[in-house]
Structures are given as C-alpha cells and as structure tokens.
Amino acid sequence: GEDVEQSLFLSVREGDSSVINCTYTDSSSTYLYWYKQEPGAGLQLLTYIFSNMDMKQDQRLTVLLNKKDKHLSLRIADTQTGDSAIYFCAEIPGEGTALIFGKGTTLSVSS
Amino acid sequence: DAGVTQSPTHLIKTRGQQVTLRCSPKSGHDTVSWYQQALGQGPQFIFQYYEEEERQRGNFPDRFSGHQFPNYSSELNVNALLLGDSALYLCASSFEGGLSPSGELFFGEGSRLTVL
C-alpha cells in the first residue's frame, strides 16, 4: 500500500497495557517513530527505532519492529489517564529525509 | 535548553492574504522541516531546509515557500491564502550534518492558521 496505516481508535482501562499497531510502506525505511499529540498541542517524540533493531524498550514503552511484515507496534505498560492522546506512527523512507505519518490512533483511557 | 520554538501560536488571515511563520530549531540542530496538519489528519511534509537550501519538497504548490537563515532558524511563507490552507503548521528540527538522518526529530508546538 501507499499509506502508513493505523487503527483509528483504542480504548483501555487504567492499569492495563495498550498496544497500538502500525503498518508502514517502505521496507528500506531507515527510522520509524512514535509521536504523541495531546489536544491543541504539537507532536511529542516518544521513541524511535532504527531499522536494524527488532525491539526497543524505554521505561513503560516497548517498540516492536517486524521488517518482514513492515509492522511496527507500540506497547504502553500500566496505561494511565494521562496517556490519553493521539499516537502517530511515522517512517522515513529509504529515499529522502521526510517523515511519512499515519492518520493517528486515538487512545482513550478510562479510570 | 529550549526545544523547537514557533511563532506565532495562532493567527487569522483572510483569503488572498500572505502569511509568514517562524521556527527556531532545537539547540545543536541544523535541519528544519515544515509540516501541515489538517484537522483530524496526520502531518503532511511541505519541505526541508539544510544549509540554507531547500533539500526536499513534498506535494505542495509554489505558493508555499521557505527560507533558512545562517543561524538555522527558518520561515514558511504562504501566498494567496485559500480556505483550505487552514491548518496547524508544524516545524521539526534535527541534526544531520549533511549525512543521513540521526534519528532525533523534534517538533514545535505549531502555528495554528485560520483562513476566513
């Protein structure tokens, strides 16, 4: 496909784990990113992974990369109400330096 | 250490007018990219500046132009504004030094443009 694809919505309960999935377009992408956007705000860089890695962990965040399937996931452990936001997956394709974004996944956390 | 800063935060223009948005990159960064984010969408790449030159451009008309200054700050200019130009304009900075991307790519809070 031509687009970075993400599911649009995810709803979880506080304390549960959240897993947000993404399918990207270019098997030669160098970097893959996860950004968080709260209402009316800019994009906050959560984490990124270089294409030669399969996994990256940073506190409550775990990123898994499956290059064969061009699949990226973000797992948030012990999800809190403050994690409610829109999460964007993005790639830098092999040719170029521009980020290509998905449409974003809205994460709703209920207490 | 200030991150990426953008100004103004909000502005309202009318159709046909021109607008200039400004961006100061994170300290130590030399590359600035601009993105347009329409309501409910992911950001779309406009263009990127490195060493005061446009290095890559997305699918935007010539009404969108930019500039990078010797101190690495950047401006985005949009001429002959259309209603459809209403969006959040985001600036991102990174350090590349002429090589491939280093990974870190930080965004500012954006400038929200409303065209009436």
mmCIF file with all atom_site columns, C-alpha atoms in Angstrom, chain A residues 30-31 33 35 37 40-45 48 88 92 95-104, chain B residues 35 37 40-43 45 48 55-56 88 90 96 101-110 112:
data_model
loop_
_atom_site.group_PDB
_atom_site.id
_atom_site.type_symbol
_atom_site.label_atom_id
_atom_site.label_alt_id
_atom_site.label_comp_id
_atom_site.label_asym_id
_atom_site.label_entity_id
_atom_site.label_seq_id
_atom_site.pdbx_PDB_ins_code
_atom_site.Cartn_x
_atom_site.Cartn_y
_atom_site.Cartn_z
_atom_site.occupancy
_atom_site.B_iso_or_equiv
_atom_site.pdbx_formal_charge
_atom_site.auth_seq_id
_atom_site.auth_comp_id
_atom_site.auth_asym_id
_atom_site.auth_atom_id
_atom_site.pdbx_PDB_model_num
ATOM 1  C CA . THR A 1 30  ? 15.714 3.867  7.976  1.00 0.00 ? 30  THR A CA 1
ATOM 2  C CA . TYR A 1 31  ? 13.919 5.115  11.065 1.00 0.00 ? 31  TYR A CA 1
ATOM 3  C CA . TYR A 1 33  ? 8.853  6.819  15.016 1.00 0.00 ? 33  TYR A CA 1
ATOM 4  C CA . TYR A 1 35  ? 4.753  10.554 18.387 1.00 0.00 ? 35  TYR A CA 1
ATOM 5  C CA . GLN A 1 37  ? -0.216 14.566 20.326 1.00 0.00 ? 37  GLN A CA 1
ATOM 6  C CA . GLY A 1 40  ? -4.282 21.577 20.654 1.00 0.00 ? 40  GLY A CA 1
ATOM 7  C CA . ALA A 1 41  ? -0.605 20.722 21.044 1.00 0.00 ? 41  ALA A CA 1
ATOM 8  C CA . GLY A 1 42  ? 2.347  19.845 18.853 1.00 0.00 ? 42  GLY A CA 1
ATOM 9  C CA . LEU A 1 43  ? 3.937  16.419 18.453 1.00 0.00 ? 43  LEU A CA 1
ATOM 10 C CA . GLN A 1 44  ? 5.913  14.915 21.308 1.00 0.00 ? 44  GLN A CA 1
ATOM 11 C CA . LEU A 1 45  ? 8.593  12.421 20.298 1.00 0.00 ? 45  LEU A CA 1
ATOM 12 C CA . TYR A 1 48  ? 12.124 5.885  17.604 1.00 0.00 ? 48  TYR A CA 1
ATOM 13 C CA . PHE A 1 88  ? 1.169  8.774  15.315 1.00 0.00 ? 88  PHE A CA 1
ATOM 14 C CA . ILE A 1 92  ? 11.488 7.932  6.949  1.00 0.00 ? 92  ILE A CA 1
ATOM 15 C CA . GLU A 1 95  ? 14.889 7.636  -0.355 1.00 0.00 ? 95  GLU A CA 1
ATOM 16 C CA . GLY A 1 96  ? 14.638 11.024 1.290  1.00 0.00 ? 96  GLY A CA 1
ATOM 17 C CA . THR A 1 97  ? 14.500 12.585 4.712  1.00 0.00 ? 97  THR A CA 1
ATOM 18 C CA . ALA A 1 98  ? 10.803 13.420 5.110  1.00 0.00 ? 98  ALA A CA 1
ATOM 19 C CA . LEU A 1 99  ? 8.572  11.802 7.699  1.00 0.00 ? 99  LEU A CA 1
ATOM 20 C CA . ILE A 1 100 ? 5.525  9.985  6.378  1.00 0.00 ? 100 ILE A CA 1
ATOM 21 C CA . PHE A 1 101 ? 2.773  9.821  9.001  1.00 0.00 ? 101 PHE A CA 1
ATOM 22 C CA . GLY A 1 102 ? -0.229 7.635  9.573  1.00 0.00 ? 102 GLY A CA 1
ATOM 23 C CA . LYS A 1 103 ? -3.578 9.207  10.412 1.00 0.00 ? 103 LYS A CA 1
ATOM 24 C CA . GLY A 1 104 ? -3.091 8.569  14.104 1.00 0.00 ? 104 GLY A CA 1
ATOM 25 C CA . TYR B 2 35  ? 4.616  20.048 8.003  1.00 0.00 ? 35  TYR B CA 1
ATOM 26 C CA . GLN B 2 37  ? -1.588 19.135 9.739  1.00 0.00 ? 37  GLN B CA 1
ATOM 27 C CA . GLY B 2 40  ? -8.170 15.031 12.035 1.00 0.00 ? 40  GLY B CA 1
ATOM 28 C CA . GLN B 2 41  ? -5.221 14.122 9.816  1.00 0.00 ? 41  GLN B CA 1
ATOM 29 C CA . GLY B 2 42  ? -1.593 13.213 10.204 1.00 0.00 ? 42  GLY B CA 1
ATOM 30 C CA . PRO B 2 43  ? 1.025  15.840 9.338  1.00 0.00 ? 43  PRO B CA 1
ATOM 31 C CA . PHE B 2 45  ? 5.539  17.127 4.676  1.00 0.00 ? 45  PHE B CA 1
ATOM 32 C CA . GLN B 2 48  ? 13.037 20.657 4.378  1.00 0.00 ? 48  GLN B CA 1
ATOM 33 C CA . ARG B 2 55  ? 16.686 19.949 0.130  1.00 0.00 ? 55  ARG B CA 1
ATOM 34 C CA . GLN B 2 56  ? 13.437 18.085 -0.323 1.00 0.00 ? 56  GLN B CA 1
ATOM 35 C CA . LEU B 2 88  ? -1.690 23.550 12.179 1.00 0.00 ? 88  LEU B CA 1
ATOM 36 C CA . LEU B 2 90  ? 4.477  22.278 12.488 1.00 0.00 ? 90  LEU B CA 1
ATOM 37 C CA . GLU B 2 96  ? 22.067 15.763 10.043 1.00 0.00 ? 96  GLU B CA 1
ATOM 38 C CA . PRO B 2 101 ? 19.186 11.336 9.494  1.00 0.00 ? 101 PRO B CA 1
ATOM 39 C CA . SER B 2 102 ? 20.458 10.904 13.042 1.00 0.00 ? 102 SER B CA 1
ATOM 40 C CA . GLY B 2 103 ? 17.144 9.730  14.412 1.00 0.00 ? 103 GLY B CA 1
ATOM 41 C CA . GLU B 2 104 ? 16.186 12.534 16.766 1.00 0.00 ? 104 GLU B CA 1
ATOM 42 C CA . LEU B 2 105 ? 13.458 14.601 15.180 1.00 0.00 ? 105 LEU B CA 1
ATOM 43 C CA . PHE B 2 106 ? 11.672 17.083 17.457 1.00 0.00 ? 106 PHE B CA 1
ATOM 44 C CA . PHE B 2 107 ? 8.601  19.166 16.740 1.00 0.00 ? 107 PHE B CA 1
ATOM 45 C CA . GLY B 2 108 ? 7.483  22.548 17.973 1.00 0.00 ? 108 GLY B CA 1
ATOM 46 C CA . GLU B 2 109 ? 4.002  23.314 19.315 1.00 0.00 ? 109 GLU B CA 1
ATOM 47 C CA . GLY B 2 110 ? 2.894  24.612 15.930 1.00 0.00 ? 110 GLY B CA 1
ATOM 48 C CA . ARG B 2 112 ? -2.474 27.420 14.011 1.00 0.00 ? 112 ARG B CA 1
#
